[in-house]
Coordinates of C-alpha atoms in Angstrom, one line a residue:
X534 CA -123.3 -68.7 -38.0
X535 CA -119.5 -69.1 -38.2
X536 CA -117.3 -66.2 -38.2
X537 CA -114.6 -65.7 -40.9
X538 CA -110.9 -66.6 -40.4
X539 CA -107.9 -66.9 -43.0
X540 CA -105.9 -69.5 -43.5
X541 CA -102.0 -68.9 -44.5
X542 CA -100.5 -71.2 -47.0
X543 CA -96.7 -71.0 -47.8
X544 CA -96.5 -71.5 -52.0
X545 CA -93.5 -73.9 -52.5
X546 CA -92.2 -74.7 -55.9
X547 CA -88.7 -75.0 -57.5
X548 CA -87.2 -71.5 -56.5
X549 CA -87.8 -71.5 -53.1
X550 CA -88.2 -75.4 -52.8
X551 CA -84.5 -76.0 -50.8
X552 CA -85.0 -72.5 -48.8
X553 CA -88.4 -74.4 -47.4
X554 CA -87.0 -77.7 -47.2
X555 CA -86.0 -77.5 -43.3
X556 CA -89.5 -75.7 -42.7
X557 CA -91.4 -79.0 -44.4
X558 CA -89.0 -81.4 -42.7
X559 CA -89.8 -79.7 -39.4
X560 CA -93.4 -79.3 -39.6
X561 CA -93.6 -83.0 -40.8
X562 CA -91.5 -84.5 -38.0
X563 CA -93.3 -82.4 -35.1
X564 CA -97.4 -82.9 -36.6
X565 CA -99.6 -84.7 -34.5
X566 CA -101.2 -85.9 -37.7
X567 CA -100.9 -84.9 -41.7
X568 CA -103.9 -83.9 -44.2
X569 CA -103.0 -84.6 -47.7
X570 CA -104.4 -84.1 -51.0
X571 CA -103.7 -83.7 -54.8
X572 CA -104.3 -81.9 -57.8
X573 CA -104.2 -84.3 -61.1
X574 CA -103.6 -83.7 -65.2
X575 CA -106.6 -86.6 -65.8
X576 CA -108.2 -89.9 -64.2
X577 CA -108.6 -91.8 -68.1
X578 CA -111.8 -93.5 -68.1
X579 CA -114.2 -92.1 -65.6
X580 CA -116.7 -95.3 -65.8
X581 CA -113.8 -97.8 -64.9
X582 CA -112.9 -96.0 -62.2
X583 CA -116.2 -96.9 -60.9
X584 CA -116.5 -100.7 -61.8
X585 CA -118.0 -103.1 -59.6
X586 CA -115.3 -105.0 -59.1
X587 CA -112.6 -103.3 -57.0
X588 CA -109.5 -105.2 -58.0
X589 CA -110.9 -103.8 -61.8
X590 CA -111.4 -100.4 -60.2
X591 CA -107.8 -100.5 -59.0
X592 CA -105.8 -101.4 -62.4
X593 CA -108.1 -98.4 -63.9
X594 CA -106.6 -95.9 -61.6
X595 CA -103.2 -97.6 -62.2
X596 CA -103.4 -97.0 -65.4
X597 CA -104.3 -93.3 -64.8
X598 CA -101.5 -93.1 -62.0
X599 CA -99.0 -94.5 -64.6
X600 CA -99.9 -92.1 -67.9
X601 CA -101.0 -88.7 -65.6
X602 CA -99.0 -86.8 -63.4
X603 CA -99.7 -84.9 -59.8
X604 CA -99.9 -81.3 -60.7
X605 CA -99.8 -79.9 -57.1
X606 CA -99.8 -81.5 -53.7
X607 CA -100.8 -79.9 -50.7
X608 CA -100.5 -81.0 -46.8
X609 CA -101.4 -79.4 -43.6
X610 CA -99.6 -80.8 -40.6
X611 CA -101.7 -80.4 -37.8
X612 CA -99.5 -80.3 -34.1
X613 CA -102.2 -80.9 -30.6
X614 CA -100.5 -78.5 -28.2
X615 CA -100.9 -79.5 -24.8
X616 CA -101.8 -77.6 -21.9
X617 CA -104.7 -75.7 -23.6
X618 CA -108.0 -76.1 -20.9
X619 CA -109.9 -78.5 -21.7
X620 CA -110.3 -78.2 -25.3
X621 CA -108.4 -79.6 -28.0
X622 CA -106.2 -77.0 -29.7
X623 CA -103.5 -77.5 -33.0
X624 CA -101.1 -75.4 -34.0
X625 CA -101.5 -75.9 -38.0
X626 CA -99.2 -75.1 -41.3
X627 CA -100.3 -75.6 -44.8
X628 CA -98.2 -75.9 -47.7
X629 CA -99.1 -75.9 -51.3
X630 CA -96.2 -78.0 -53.8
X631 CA -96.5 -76.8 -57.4
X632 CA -95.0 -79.9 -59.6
X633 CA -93.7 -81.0 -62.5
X634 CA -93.3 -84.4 -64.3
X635 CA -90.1 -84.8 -65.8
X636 CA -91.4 -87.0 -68.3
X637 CA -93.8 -87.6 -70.8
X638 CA -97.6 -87.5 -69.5
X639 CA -101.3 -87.2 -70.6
X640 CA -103.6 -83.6 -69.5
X641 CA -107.1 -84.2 -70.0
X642 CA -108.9 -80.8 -71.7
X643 CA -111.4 -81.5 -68.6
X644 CA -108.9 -81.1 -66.5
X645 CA -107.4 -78.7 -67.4
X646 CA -110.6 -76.5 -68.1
X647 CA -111.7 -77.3 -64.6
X648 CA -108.6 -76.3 -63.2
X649 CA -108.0 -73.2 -64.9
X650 CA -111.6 -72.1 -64.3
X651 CA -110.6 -72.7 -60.3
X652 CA -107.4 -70.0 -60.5
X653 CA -104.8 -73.0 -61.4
X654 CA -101.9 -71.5 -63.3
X655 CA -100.7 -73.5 -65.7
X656 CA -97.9 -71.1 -66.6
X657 CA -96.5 -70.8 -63.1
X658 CA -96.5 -74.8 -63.0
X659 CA -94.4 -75.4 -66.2
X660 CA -92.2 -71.9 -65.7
X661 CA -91.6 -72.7 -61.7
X662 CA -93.4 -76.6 -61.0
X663 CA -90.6 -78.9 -58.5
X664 CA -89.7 -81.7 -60.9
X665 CA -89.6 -85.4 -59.9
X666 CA -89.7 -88.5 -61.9
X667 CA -92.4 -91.4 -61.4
X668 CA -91.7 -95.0 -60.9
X669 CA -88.9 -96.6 -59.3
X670 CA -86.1 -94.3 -58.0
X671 CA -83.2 -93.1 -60.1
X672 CA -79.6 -92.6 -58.6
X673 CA -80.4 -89.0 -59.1
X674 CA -83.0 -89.1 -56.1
X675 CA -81.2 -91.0 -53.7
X676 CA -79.9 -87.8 -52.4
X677 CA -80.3 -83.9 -52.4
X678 CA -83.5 -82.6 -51.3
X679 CA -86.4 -84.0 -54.3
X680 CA -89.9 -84.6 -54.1
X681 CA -89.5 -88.4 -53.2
X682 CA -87.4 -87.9 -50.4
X683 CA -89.8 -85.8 -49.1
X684 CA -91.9 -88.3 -49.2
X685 CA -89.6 -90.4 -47.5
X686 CA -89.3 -87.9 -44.5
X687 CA -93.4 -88.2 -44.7
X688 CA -92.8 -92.3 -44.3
X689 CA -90.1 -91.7 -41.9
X690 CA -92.6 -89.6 -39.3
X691 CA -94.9 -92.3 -39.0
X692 CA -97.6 -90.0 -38.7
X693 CA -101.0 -90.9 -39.0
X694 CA -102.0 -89.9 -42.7
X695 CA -105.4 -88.1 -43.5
X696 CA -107.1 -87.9 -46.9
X697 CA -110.4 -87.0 -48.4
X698 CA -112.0 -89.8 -50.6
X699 CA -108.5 -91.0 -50.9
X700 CA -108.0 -94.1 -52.9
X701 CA -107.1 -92.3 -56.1
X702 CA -104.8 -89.7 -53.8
X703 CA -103.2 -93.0 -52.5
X704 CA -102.2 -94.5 -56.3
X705 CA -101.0 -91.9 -57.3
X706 CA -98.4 -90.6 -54.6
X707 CA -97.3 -94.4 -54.5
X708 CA -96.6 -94.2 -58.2
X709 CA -95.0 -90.6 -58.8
X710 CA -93.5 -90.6 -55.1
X711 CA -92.3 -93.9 -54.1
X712 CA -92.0 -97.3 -56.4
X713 CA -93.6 -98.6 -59.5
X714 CA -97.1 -99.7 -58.3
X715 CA -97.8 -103.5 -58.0
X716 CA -100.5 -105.1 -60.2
X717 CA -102.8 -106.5 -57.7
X718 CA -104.7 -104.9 -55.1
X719 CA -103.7 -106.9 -52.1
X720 CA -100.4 -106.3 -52.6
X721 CA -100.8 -102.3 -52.7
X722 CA -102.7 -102.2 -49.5
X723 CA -100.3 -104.7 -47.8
X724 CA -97.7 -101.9 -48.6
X725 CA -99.5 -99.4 -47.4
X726 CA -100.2 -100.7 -44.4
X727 CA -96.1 -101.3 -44.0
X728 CA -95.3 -97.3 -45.5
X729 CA -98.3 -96.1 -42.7
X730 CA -98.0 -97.8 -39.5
X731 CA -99.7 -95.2 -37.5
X732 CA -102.6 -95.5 -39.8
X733 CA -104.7 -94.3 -42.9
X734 CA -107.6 -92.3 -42.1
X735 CA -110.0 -91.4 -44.6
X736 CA -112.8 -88.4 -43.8
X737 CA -115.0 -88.9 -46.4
X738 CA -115.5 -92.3 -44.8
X739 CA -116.0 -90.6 -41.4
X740 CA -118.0 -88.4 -42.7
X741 CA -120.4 -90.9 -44.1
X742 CA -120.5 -93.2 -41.5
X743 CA -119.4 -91.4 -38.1
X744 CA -120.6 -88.1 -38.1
X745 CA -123.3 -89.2 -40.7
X746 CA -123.4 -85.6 -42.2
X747 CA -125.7 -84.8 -45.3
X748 CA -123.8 -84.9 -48.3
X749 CA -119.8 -86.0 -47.1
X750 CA -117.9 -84.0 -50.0
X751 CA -115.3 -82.3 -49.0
X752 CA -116.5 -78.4 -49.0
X753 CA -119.9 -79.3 -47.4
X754 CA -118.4 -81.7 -44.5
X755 CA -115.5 -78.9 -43.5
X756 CA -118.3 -75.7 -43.4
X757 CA -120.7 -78.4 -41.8
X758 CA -117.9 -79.4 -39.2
X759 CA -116.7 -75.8 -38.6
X760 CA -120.6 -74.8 -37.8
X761 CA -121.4 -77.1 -35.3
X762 CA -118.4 -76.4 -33.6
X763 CA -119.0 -72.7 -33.3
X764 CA -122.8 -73.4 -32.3
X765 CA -121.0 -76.0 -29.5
X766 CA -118.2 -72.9 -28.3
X767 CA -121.4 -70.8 -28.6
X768 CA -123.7 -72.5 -26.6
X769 CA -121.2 -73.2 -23.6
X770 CA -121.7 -76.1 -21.6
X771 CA -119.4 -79.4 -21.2
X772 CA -117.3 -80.9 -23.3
X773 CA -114.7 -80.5 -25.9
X774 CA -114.2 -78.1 -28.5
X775 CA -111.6 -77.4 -31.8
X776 CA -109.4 -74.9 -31.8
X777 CA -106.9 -73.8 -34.2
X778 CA -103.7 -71.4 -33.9
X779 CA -101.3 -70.7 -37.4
X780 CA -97.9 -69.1 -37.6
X781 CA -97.3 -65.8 -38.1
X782 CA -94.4 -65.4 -40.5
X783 CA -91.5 -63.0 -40.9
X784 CA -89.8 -62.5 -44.1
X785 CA -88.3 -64.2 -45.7
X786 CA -91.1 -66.6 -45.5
X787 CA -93.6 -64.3 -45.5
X788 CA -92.8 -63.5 -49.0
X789 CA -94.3 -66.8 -49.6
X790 CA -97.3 -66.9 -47.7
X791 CA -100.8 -66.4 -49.4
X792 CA -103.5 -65.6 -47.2
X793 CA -106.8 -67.9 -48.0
X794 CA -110.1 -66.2 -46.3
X795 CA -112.7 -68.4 -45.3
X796 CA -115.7 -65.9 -44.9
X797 CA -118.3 -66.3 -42.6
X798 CA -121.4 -67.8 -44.6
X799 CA -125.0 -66.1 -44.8
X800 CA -128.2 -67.3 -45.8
X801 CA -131.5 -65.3 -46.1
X802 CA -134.4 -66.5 -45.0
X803 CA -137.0 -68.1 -47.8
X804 CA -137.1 -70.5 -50.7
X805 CA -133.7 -71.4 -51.5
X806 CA -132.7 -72.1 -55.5
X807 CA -130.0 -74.6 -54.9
X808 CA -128.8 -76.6 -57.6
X809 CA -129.6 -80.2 -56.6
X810 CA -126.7 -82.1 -58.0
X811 CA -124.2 -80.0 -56.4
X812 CA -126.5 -79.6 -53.1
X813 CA -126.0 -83.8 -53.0
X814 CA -122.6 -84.4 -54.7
X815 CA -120.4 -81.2 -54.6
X816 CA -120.2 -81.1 -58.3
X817 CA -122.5 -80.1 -61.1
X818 CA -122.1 -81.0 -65.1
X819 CA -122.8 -77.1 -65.7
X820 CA -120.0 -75.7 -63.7
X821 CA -119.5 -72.0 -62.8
X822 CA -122.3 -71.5 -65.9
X823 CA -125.0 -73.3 -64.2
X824 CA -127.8 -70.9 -62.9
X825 CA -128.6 -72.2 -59.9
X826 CA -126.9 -71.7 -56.6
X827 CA -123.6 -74.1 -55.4
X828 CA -123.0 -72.3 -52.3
X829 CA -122.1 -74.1 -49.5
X830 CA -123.3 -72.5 -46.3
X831 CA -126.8 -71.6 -48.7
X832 CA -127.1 -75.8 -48.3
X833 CA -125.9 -76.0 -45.3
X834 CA -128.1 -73.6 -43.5
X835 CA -131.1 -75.5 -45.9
X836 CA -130.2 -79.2 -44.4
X837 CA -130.2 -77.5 -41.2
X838 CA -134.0 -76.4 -41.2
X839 CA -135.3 -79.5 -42.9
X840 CA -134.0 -81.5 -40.0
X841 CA -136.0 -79.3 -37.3
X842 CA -139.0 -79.9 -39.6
X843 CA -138.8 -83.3 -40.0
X844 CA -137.6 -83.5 -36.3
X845 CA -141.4 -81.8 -35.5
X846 CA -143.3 -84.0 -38.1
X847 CA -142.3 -86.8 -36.8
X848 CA -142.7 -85.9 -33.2
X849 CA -146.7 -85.3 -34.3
X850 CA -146.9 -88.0 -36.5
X851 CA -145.8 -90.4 -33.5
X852 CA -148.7 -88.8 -31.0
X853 CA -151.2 -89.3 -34.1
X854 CA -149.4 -92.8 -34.6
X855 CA -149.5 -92.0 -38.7
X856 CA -146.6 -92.3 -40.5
X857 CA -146.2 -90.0 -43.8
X858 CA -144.0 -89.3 -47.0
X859 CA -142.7 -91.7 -49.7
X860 CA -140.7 -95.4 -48.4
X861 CA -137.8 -94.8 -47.5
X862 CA -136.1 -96.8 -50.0
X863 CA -138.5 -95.1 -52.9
X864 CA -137.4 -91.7 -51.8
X865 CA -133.5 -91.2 -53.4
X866 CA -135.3 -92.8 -56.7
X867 CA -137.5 -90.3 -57.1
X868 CA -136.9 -88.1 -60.2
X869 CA -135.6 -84.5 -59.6
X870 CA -136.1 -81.4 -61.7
X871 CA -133.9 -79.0 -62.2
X872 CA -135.9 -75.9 -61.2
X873 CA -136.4 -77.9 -57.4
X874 CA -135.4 -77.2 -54.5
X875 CA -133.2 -79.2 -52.5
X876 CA -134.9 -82.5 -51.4
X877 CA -134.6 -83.8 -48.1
X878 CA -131.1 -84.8 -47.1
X879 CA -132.2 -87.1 -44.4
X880 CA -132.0 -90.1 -46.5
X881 CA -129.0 -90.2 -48.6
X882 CA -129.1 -89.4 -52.1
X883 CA -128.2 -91.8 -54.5
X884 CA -125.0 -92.2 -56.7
X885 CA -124.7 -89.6 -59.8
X886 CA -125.3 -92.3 -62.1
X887 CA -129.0 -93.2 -60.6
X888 CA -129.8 -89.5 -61.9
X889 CA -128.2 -88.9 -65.0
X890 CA -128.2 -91.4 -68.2
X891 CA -125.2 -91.4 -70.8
X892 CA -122.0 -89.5 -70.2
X893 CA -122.9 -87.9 -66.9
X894 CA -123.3 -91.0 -65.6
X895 CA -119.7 -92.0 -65.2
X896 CA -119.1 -88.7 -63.1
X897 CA -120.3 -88.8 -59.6
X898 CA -117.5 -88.5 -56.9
X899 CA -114.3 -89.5 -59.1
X900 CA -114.8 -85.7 -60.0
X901 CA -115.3 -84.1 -57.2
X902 CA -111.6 -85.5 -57.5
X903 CA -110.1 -84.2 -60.3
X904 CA -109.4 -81.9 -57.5
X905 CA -109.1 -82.4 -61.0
X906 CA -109.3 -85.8 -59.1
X907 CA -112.7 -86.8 -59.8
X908 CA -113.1 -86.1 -56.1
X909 CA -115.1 -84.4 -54.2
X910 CA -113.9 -82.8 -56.8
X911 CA -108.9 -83.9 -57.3
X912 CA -108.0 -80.8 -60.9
X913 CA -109.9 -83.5 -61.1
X914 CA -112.3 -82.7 -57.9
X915 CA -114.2 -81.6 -55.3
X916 CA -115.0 -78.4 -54.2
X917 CA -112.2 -77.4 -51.9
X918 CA -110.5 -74.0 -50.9
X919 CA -106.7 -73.5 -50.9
X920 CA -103.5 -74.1 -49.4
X921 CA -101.9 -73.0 -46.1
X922 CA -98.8 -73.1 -43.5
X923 CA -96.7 -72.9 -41.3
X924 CA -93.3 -71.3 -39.2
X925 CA -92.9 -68.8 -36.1
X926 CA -95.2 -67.5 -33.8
X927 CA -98.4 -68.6 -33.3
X928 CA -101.5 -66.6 -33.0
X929 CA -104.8 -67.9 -30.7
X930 CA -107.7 -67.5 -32.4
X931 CA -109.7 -64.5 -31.3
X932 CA -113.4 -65.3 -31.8
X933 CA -113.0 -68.9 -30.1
X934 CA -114.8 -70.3 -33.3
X935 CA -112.5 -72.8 -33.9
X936 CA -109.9 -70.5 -36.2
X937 CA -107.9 -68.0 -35.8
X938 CA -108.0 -64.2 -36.4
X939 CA -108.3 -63.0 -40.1
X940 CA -104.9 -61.4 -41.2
X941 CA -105.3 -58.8 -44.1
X942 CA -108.7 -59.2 -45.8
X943 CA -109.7 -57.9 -48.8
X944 CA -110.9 -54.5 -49.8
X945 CA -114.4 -54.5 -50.4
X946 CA -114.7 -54.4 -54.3
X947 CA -111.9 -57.3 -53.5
X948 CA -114.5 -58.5 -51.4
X949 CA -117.4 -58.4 -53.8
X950 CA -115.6 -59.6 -56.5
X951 CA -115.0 -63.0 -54.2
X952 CA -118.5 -63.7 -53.1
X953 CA -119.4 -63.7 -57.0
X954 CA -117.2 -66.4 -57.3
X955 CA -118.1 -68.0 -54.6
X956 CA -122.1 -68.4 -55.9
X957 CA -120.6 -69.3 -59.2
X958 CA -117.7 -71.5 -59.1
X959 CA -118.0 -75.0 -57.6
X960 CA -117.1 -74.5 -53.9
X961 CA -114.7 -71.2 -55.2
X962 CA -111.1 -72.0 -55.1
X963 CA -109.5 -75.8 -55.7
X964 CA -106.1 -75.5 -54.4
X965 CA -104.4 -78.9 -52.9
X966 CA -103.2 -77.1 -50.0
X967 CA -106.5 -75.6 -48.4
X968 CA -108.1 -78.7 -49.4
X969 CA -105.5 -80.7 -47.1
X970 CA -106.2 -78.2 -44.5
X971 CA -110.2 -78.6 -45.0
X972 CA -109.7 -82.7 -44.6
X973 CA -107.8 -82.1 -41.5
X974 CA -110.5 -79.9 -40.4
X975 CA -113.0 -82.7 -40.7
X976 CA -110.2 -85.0 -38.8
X977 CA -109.7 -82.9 -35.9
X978 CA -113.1 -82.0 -35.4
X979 CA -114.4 -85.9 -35.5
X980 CA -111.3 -86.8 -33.3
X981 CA -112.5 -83.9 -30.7
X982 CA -116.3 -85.2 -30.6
X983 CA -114.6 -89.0 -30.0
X984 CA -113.6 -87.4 -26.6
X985 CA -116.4 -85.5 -26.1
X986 CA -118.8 -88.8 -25.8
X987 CA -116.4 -90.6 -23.6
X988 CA -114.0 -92.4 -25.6
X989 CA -110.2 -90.5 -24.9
X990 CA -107.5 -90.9 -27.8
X991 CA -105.1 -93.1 -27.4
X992 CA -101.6 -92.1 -29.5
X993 CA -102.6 -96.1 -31.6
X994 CA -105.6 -94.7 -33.3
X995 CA -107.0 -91.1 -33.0
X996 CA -110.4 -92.8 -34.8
X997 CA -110.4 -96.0 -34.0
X998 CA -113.7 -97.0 -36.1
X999 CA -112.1 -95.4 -39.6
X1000 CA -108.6 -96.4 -38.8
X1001 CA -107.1 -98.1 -42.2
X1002 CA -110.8 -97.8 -43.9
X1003 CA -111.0 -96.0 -46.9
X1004 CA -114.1 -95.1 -48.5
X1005 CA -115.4 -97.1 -51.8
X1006 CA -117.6 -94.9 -54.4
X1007 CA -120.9 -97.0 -54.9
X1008 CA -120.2 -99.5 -52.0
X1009 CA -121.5 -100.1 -48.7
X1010 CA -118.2 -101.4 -47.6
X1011 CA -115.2 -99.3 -47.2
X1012 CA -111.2 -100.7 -48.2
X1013 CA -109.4 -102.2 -45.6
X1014 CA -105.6 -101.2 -45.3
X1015 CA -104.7 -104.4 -44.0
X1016 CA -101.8 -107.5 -44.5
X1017 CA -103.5 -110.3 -45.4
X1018 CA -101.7 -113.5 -44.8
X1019 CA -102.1 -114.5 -48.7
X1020 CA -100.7 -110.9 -50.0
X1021 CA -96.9 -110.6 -50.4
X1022 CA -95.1 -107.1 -50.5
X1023 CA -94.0 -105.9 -53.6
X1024 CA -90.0 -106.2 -54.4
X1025 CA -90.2 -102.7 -55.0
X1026 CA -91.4 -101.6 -52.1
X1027 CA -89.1 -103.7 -49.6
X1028 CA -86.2 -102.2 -51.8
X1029 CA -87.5 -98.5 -50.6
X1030 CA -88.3 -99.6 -46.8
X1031 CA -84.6 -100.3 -47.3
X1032 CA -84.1 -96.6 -48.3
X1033 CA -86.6 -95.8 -45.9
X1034 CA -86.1 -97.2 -42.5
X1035 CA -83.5 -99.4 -43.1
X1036 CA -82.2 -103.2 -43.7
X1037 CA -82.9 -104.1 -39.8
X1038 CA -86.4 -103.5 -40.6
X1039 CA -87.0 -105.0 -44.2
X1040 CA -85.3 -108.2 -43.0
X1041 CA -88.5 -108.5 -40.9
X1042 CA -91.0 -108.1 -43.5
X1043 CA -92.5 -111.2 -44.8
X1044 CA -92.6 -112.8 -48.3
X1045 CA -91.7 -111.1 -51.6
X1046 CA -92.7 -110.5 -55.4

């Protein structure tokens, strides 16, 4: 079992946004790598999101990116210190943007429902949201400090960039951040791979296919993650292990800080009444009014003890030399009832829209994003937790379990009043900034098990398997962000590596739109 830490997130939004500016520049330019991830108004039409073609699937999200807006943006720059034993530790700061389009845009009821039932505020967003304009750039944000030349400080870092299920996350920051998007698909990932030189890293793509977890949304793969690591500090022995330091932070800043707890999970022992959906997906049609259980560790500690029983089947089955259960390629087909258990999460459950006919259908993991993203969850998304940051002194973490030491918790009505929510609301809190932190979570921790099996990080690529991959709902193959020698860049986009790093450097790019 994982003891409980808190995670500080510094708010930013248009008050304080210049006051935090040199903070954000400095944590940015010093990170190691940087987690990011979004909140969204809407995602449009949740079934062509999810077409088979992915050049189709790509002008659908477009379209979205081009008629929506980013509601809140959150990123957790995580720094490797050095000289810290043999295990790997980072000194981490959150921060959690609340925006604002400037112009005209589309909010989805669904969104905004989700949101709201997740703690959004809507009236601290339009009363207090940074502003910022999408498409092309404006002579207004060619100076000053603005969203989009934050985003041109991210470019600048060349730091490697982490996201969770991050195509969507990808559209739309190019969009409302950074240049009017191009219409083909070749051509955005040929930029990309130009604005990201260190590399894209996705986690639910390392989730799926390098640490081969369960389920790989985003709540379930962080507490999944965090668990392992405390059972591999527990147990002693060789190899590496995650650690984590934040800042401690003095006023002013402190005013600004709010303190996300991530409580140590417990499960009793017995039949567990997990809702199914959510147990393989992260998200549930029903929501916060479904009866059945959506907490985390519940499912976690559940996959946990069906793996030691099929680990012993199968060790008497092979002395007997019979073979039992269903095919495996019958099994994710099989019909589920509501009132069941959680099935065996040894073979991968199918997409949402293998269980559910009609409208349901179209939802699987875009809305784990509408973090409202349909992500795991996107205000439009998966379940996630919330925002947090940086500045100051740095505090080790006490109980070695891969966090550090809680600062103020909750009184205990406080307390009881959280672990309500908790059972009842997708994955609790949806916040953009502790949903960054979660996905660098994931990062760190798979980077730390690369060098644990023998294979050291090189500063090219801290993954080097899910470098530039990004993960594909429904496919088997993941994106590549890659050049190819029949894509050209978008005119667009050499005229902002112009802004960006210079003429020197977009004289060398080749080919234009």
């Amino acid at each position: 079992m994982t003891s409980s830490m808190v995670v500080p997130v510094i708010d930013v939004q248009n008050d304080n946004f210049k006051e935090l500016w040199p903070a954000m520049v400095l944590a940015i330019k010093t990170a190691s790598f940087i987690a990011l991830d979004t909140e969204l108004s809407g995602l449009g039409n949740r079934k062509a999101l999810l077409a088979e073609c992915i050049e189709d699937r790509y002008k659908a999200i477009c379209n979205a990116a081009r008629t929506r807006s980013i509601l809140s943006l959150g990123f957790a720059c995580y720094k490797k210190l050095e000289n810290k034993d043999d295990d790997d530790t980072y000194l981490v700061q959150v921060y959690n943007l609340t925006l604002l389009c400037s112009e005209e845009y589309v909010i989805e009821p669904q969104s905004v429902q989700f949101l709201v039932q997740h703690g959004f505020d809507f009236n601290k967003q339009y009363a207090e949201g940074v502003p910022y304009l999408r498409g092309n750039d404006r002579r207004v944000d060619a100076h000053g400090m603005n969203m989009r030349m934050l985003f041109v400080e991210l470019l600048r870092a060349r730091k490697p960039l982490v996201l969770h299920n991050g195509l969507i996350d990808m559209v739309f920051l190019y969009q409302c951040f950074y240049a009017q998007l191009p219409d083909k698909l070749g051509t955005f990932t040929a930029d990309l791979s130009q604005m990201f030189p260190a590399g894209i890293y996705d986690t639910k793509y390392a989730t799926e296919y390098e640490l081969r977890f369960a389920a790989s949304y985003l709540e379930y793969a962080y507490k999944k993650c965090k668990l392992d690591n405390s059972k591999s500090i527990e147990a002693g022995g060789g190899g590496r292990h995650l650690f984590l330091e934040f800042c401690k932070y003095s006023a002013p800043l402190s005013n600004y800080v709010d303190y996300r707890p991530c409580l140590a999970g417990f499960s009793p022992d017995g039949l567990l009444n997990v809702c199914q959906r959510f147990s393989a997906f992260g998200w549930c049609p029903n929501g916060s009014q479904c009866p059945l259980s959506h907490d985390t560790d519940l499912i976690i500690q559940h996959d946990e003890k069906e793996k030691k029983k099929k680990r012993k089947r199968k060790r008497k089955n092979s002395s007997q030399g019979k073979v039992e259960g269903a095919p495996m390629s019958k099994q994710p087909h099989m019909e589920l009832k509501q009132d069941q258990v959680i099935p065996d999460k040894d073979t991968k459950p199918p997409p949402l829209t293998e269980l559910v006919d009609g409208a349901q259908a179209q939802m699987p993991e875009s809305d784990e994003k509408m973090k409202t993203k349909v992500e795991e969850g996107n205000g439009v998304r998966e379940p996630q937790a919330v925002s947090a940051d940086e500045e100051m002194k740095t505090d080790k973490e006490v109980e070695r379990n891969g966090v550090s030491e809680p600062q103020p918790l909750a009184t205990p009505d406080a307390e009881k009043k959280e672990e309500s929510k908790r059972k009842k609301l997708e994955g609790g809190t949806h916040r953009a900034g502790f949903d960054a932190f979660m996905t660098g979570y994931i990062f760190s921790y798979a980077a730390t098990l690369t060098e644990r099996v023998g294979k050291p990080l090189s500063s090219e690529s801290w993954l080097p398997e899910c470098m530039n991959k990004v993960y594909l709902s429904g496919k088997s193959v993941p994106m590549h962000i890659v050049k190819s020698t029949f894509s050209k860049s978008f005119k667009a986009h050499l005229h902002k590596m112009d802004v960006v790093w210079g003429k020197d450097v977009v004289s060398k790019v080749e080919g234009t739109v």
